[in-house]
Short mmCIF file of C-alpha atoms and ligand atoms in Angstrom, two decimals:
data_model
loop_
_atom_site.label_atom_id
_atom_site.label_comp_id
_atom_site.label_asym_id
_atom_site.label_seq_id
_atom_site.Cartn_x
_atom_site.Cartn_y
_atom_site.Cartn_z
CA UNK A 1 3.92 32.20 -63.14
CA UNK A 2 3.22 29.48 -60.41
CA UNK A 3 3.66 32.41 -58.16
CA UNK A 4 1.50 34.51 -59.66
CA UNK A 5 -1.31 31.70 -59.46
CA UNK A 6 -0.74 30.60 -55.85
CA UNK A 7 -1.34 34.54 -55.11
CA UNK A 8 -4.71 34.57 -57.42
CA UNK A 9 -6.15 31.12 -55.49
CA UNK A 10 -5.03 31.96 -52.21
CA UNK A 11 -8.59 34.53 -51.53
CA UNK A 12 -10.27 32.06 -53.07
CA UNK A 13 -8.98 28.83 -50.76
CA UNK A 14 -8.94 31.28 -47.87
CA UNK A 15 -12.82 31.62 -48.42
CA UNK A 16 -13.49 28.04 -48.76
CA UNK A 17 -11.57 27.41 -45.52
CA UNK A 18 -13.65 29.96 -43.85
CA UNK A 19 -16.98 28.77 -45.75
CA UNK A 20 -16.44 25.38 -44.18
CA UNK A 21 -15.47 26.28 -40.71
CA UNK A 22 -18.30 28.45 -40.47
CA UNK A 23 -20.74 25.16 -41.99
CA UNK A 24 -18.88 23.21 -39.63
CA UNK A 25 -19.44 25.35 -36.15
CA UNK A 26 -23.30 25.20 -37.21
CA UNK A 27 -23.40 21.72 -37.70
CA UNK A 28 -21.95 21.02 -34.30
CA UNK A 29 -24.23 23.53 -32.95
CA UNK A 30 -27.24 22.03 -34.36
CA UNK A 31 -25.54 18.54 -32.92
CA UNK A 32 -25.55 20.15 -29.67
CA UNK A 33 -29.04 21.48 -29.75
CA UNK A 34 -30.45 17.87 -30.39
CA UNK A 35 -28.32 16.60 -27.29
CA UNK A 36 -31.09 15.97 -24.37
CA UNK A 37 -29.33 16.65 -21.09
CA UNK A 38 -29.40 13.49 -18.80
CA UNK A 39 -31.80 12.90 -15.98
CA UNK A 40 -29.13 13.98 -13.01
CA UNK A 41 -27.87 16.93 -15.11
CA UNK A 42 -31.80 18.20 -15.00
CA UNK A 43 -32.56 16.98 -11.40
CA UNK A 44 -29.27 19.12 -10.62
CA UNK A 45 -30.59 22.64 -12.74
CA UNK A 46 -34.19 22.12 -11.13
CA UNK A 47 -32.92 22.02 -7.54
CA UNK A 48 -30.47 24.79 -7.90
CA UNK A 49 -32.54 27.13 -10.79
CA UNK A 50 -36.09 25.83 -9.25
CA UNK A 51 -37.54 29.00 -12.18
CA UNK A 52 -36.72 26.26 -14.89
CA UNK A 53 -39.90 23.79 -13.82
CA UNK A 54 -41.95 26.26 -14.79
CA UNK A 55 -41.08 26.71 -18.54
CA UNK A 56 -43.41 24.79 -20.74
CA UNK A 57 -42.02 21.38 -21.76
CA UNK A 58 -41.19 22.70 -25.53
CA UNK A 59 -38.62 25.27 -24.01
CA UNK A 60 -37.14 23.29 -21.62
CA UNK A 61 -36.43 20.76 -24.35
CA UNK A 62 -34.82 23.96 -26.66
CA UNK A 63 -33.40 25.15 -22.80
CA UNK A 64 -31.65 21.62 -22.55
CA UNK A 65 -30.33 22.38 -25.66
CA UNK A 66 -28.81 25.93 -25.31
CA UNK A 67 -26.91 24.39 -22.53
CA UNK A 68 -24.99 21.95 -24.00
CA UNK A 69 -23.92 24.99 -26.92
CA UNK A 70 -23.16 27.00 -24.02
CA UNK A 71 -21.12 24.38 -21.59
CA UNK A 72 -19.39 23.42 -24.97
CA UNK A 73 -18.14 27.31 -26.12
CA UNK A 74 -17.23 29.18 -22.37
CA UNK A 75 -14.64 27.83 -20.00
CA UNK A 76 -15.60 28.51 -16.66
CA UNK A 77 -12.55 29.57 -14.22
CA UNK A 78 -11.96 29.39 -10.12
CA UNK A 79 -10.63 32.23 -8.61
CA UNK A 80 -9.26 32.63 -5.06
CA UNK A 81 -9.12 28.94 -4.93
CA UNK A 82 -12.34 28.24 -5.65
CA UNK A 83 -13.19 24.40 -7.74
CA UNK A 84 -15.66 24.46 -10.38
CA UNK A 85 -17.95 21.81 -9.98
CA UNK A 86 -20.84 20.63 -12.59
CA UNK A 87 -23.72 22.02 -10.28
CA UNK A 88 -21.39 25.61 -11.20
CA UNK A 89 -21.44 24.93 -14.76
CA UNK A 90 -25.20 23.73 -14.92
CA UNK A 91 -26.43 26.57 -12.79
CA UNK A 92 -24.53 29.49 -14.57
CA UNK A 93 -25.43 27.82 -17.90
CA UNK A 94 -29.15 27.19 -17.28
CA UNK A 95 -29.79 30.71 -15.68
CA UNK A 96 -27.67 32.27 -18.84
CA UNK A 97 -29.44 30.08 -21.58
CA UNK A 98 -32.81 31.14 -20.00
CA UNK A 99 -32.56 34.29 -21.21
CA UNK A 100 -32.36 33.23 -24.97
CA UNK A 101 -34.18 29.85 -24.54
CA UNK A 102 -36.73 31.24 -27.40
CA UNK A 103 -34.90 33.94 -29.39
CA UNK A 104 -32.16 34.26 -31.71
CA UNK A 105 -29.86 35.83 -29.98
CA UNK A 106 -26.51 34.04 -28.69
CA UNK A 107 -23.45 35.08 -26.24
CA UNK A 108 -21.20 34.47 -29.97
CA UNK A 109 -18.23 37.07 -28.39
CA UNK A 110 -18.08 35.09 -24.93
CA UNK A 111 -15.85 32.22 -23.92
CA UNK A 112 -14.82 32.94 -19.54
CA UNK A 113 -16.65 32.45 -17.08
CA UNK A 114 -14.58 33.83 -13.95
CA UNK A 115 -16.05 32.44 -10.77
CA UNK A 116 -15.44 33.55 -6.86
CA UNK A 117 -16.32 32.06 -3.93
CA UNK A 118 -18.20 35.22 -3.24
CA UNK A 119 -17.73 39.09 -3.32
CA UNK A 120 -14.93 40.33 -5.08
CA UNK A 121 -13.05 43.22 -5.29
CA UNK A 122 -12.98 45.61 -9.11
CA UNK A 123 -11.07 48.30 -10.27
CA UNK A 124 -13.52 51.28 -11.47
CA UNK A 125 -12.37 53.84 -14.00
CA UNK A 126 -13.79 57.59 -13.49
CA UNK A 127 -13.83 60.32 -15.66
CA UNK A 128 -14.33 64.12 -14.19
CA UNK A 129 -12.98 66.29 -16.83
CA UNK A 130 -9.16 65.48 -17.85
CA UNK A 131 -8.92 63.45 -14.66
CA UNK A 132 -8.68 59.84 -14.33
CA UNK A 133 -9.66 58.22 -11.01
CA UNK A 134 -9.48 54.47 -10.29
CA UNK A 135 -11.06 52.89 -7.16
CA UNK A 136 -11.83 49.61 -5.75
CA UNK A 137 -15.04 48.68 -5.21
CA UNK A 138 -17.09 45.54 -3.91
CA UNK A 139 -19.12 43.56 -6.67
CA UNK A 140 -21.19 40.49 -6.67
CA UNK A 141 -21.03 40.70 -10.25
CA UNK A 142 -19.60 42.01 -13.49
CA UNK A 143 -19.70 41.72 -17.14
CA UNK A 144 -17.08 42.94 -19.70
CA UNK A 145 -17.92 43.97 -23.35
CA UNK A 146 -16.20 41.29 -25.61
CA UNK A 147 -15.27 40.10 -22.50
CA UNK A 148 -15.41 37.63 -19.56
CA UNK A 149 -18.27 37.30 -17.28
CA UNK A 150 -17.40 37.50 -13.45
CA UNK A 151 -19.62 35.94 -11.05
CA UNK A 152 -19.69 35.87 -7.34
CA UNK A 153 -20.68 32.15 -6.37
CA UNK A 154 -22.50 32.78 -3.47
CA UNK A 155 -24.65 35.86 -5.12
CA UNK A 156 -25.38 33.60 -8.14
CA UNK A 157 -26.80 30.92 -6.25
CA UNK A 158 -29.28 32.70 -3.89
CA UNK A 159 -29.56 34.63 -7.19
CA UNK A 160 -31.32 31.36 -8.26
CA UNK A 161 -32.41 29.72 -5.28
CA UNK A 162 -35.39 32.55 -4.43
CA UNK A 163 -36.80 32.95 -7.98
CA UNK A 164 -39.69 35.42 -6.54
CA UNK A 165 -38.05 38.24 -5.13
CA UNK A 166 -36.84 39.46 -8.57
CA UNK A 167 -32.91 39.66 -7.99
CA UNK A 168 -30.71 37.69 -10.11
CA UNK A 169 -27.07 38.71 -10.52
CA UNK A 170 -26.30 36.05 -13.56
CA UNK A 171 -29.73 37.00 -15.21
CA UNK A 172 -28.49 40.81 -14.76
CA UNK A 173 -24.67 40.40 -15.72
CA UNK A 174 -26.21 38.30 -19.17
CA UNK A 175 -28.52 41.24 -19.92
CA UNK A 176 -25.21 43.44 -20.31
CA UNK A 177 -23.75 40.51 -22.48
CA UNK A 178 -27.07 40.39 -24.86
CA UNK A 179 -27.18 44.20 -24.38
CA UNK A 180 -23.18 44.37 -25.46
CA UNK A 181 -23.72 41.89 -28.67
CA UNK A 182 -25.00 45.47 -30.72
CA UNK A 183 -21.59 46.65 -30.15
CA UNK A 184 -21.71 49.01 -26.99
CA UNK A 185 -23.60 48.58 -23.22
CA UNK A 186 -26.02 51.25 -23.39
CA UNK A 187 -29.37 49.79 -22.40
CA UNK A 188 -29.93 49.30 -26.23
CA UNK A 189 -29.99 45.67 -27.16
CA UNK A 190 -30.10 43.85 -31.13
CA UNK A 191 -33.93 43.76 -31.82
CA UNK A 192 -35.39 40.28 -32.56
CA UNK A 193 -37.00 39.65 -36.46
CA UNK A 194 -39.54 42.15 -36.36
CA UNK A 195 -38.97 44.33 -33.54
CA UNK A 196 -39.33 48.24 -34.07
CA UNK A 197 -36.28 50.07 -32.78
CA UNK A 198 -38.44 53.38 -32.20
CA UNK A 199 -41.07 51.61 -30.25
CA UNK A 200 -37.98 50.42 -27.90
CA UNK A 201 -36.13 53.36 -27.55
CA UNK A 202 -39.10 55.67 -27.21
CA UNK A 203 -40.61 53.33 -24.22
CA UNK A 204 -37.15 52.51 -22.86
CA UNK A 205 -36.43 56.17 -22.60
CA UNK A 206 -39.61 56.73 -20.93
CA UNK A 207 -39.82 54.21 -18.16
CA UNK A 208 -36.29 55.03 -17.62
CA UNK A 209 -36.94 58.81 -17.00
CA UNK A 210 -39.74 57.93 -14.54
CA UNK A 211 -37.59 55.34 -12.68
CA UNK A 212 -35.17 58.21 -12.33
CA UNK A 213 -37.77 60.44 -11.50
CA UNK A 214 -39.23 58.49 -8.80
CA UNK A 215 -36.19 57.24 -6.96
CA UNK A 216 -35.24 61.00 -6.63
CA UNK A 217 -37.86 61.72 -5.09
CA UNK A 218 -37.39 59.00 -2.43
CA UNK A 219 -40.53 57.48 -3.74
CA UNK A 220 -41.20 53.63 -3.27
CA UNK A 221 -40.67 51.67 -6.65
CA UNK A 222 -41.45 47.98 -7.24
CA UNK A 223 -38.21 48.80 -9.80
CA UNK A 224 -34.87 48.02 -7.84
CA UNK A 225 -33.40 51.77 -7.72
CA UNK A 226 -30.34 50.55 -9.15
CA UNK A 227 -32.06 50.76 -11.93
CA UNK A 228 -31.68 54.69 -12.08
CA UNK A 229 -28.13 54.80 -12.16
CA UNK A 230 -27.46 54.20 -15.88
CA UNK A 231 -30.13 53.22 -18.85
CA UNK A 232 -28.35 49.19 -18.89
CA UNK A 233 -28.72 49.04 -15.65
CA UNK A 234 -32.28 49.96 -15.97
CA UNK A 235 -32.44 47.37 -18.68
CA UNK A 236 -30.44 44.67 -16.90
CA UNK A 237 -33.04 45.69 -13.64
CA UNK A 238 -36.13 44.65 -15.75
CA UNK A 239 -34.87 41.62 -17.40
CA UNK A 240 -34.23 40.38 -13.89
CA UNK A 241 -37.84 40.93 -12.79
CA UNK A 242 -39.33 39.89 -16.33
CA UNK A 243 -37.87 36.07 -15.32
CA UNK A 244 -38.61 36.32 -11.69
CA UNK A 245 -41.08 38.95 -10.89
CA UNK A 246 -42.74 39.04 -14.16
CA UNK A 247 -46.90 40.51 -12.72
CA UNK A 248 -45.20 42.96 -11.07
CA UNK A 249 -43.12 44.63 -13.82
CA UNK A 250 -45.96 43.87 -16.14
CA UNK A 251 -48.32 46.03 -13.46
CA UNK A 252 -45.59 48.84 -13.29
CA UNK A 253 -44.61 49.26 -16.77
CA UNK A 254 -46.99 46.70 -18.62
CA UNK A 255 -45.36 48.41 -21.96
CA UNK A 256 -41.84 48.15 -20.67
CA UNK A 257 -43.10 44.32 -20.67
CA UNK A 258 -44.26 44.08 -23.85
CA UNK A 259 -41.37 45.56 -25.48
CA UNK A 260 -39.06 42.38 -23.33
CA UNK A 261 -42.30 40.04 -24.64
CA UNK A 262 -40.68 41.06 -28.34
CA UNK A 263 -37.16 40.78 -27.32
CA UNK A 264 -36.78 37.85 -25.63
CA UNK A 265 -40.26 36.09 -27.57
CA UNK A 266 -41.39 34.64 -24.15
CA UNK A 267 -44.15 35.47 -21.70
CA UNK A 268 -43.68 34.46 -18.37
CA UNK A 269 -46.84 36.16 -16.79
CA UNK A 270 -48.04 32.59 -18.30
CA UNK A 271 -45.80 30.47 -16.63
CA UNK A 272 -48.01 29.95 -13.81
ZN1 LIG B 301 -25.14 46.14 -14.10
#
């Protein structure tokens, strides 16, 4: 009988336990979001992400924010003998929580940060038929599905340090994070609250095929031709120039801009 009761309340403690953890994380989340960063924490993100002193006060006060969720969830990891040092952790974090400073999305799956000194060398799968090829190849970045992050040190902070020139390898390895969060890397990201998935996908599909199109044809694009490889690199592409280069993409593909407007619910035209 006692058995038969500890088996009927087990579900039921089980989902208590889980009800609370989950009340819990949010609380300390919320704690975290409240948290101000100091004065030489945000001296330290403005010399090294300069693109920060140009967000209007209200976001950098939600941006401070993100960052202190975001240094408390990932570990960040040395490789090749490399020391992480806070200006690492600030940098990665600030450029990473920019992305999401005003929507709803969050990097829930991810908890590694692998750092380099700089380039690094990746295995790369390929499929031709039944065959199965593996190569190495040179990266200055990477991002796994459910996965780590991998960052070359020296890419991510030029990355940051020229914030005009529309090339930013943490901006573009968190795009495949936020793109990965709907459950595969395909260039098609969660909406935000209100977002139409056909308006995305049609546009998305569009500027993609002209990309293509264009770099084909040797033409000149303001659009890194990266971009034409894959539709999330195309997507990873844009968000990089939305932050940094944001006229220019808006002057390309002004609805490819509106559509990242919706997504990420800022508008950095108006950052000055
Ligand atoms: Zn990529």
């Amino acid at each position: 009988m006692v058995l038969l009761w500890l088996v009927l309340a087990f579900p039921v403690v089980l989902a208590g336990w889980m009800g609370y953890r989950a009340w819990a994380v949010r609380r300390e989340r919320q704690a975290l979001m409240a948290t101000p960063l100091g004065p030489a924490e945000r001296a330290m993100i403005e010399h090294h992400v300069p693109l920060v002193r140009r967000l209007p006060d209200d976001m950098r006060t939600r941006l401070d924010g993100k960052i202190q969720v975001f240094l408390e969830q990932v570990d960040f990891v040395g490789c090749d003998g490399l020391e992480i040092t806070e200006e690492m952790r600030l940098s990665v974090a600030a450029q990473a929580c920019l992305l999401v400073v005003n929507s709803e999305a969050w990097y829930d799956p991810l908890t590694t940060i692998l750092i380099y000194p700089g380039a690094f060398k990746s295995r790369q799968q390929s499929h031709d038929g039944y065959v199965v090829s593996e190569a190495e190849i040179i990266r200055s970045g990477e991002s796994w599905t459910d996965g780590p992050v991998v960052l070359s040190w020296a890419h991510s902070q030029a990355g940051a340090a020229n914030d005009r020139d529309g090339q930013n390898v943490v901006f573009h390895e968190f795009a495949h994070q936020l793109d990965a969060l709907s459950g595969h890397t395909d260039g098609a990201p969660l909406m935000a609250e209100g977002q139409d998935y056909g308006d995305w996908a049609r546009t998305m599909q569009n500027a993609y095929a002209r990309h293509q199109k264009a770099v084909s044809q040797g033409r000149a694009t303001a659009i890194d031709a990266y971009g034409a490889t894959l539709p999330e690199e195309y997507f990873a592409v844009v968000v990089e120039m939305f932050f940094e280069t944001p006229e220019a993409l808006k002057r390309e593909e002004p609805e490819v801009y509106d559509q990242l407007v919706q997504l990420m619910q800022v508008d950095p035209v108006g950052w000055g």
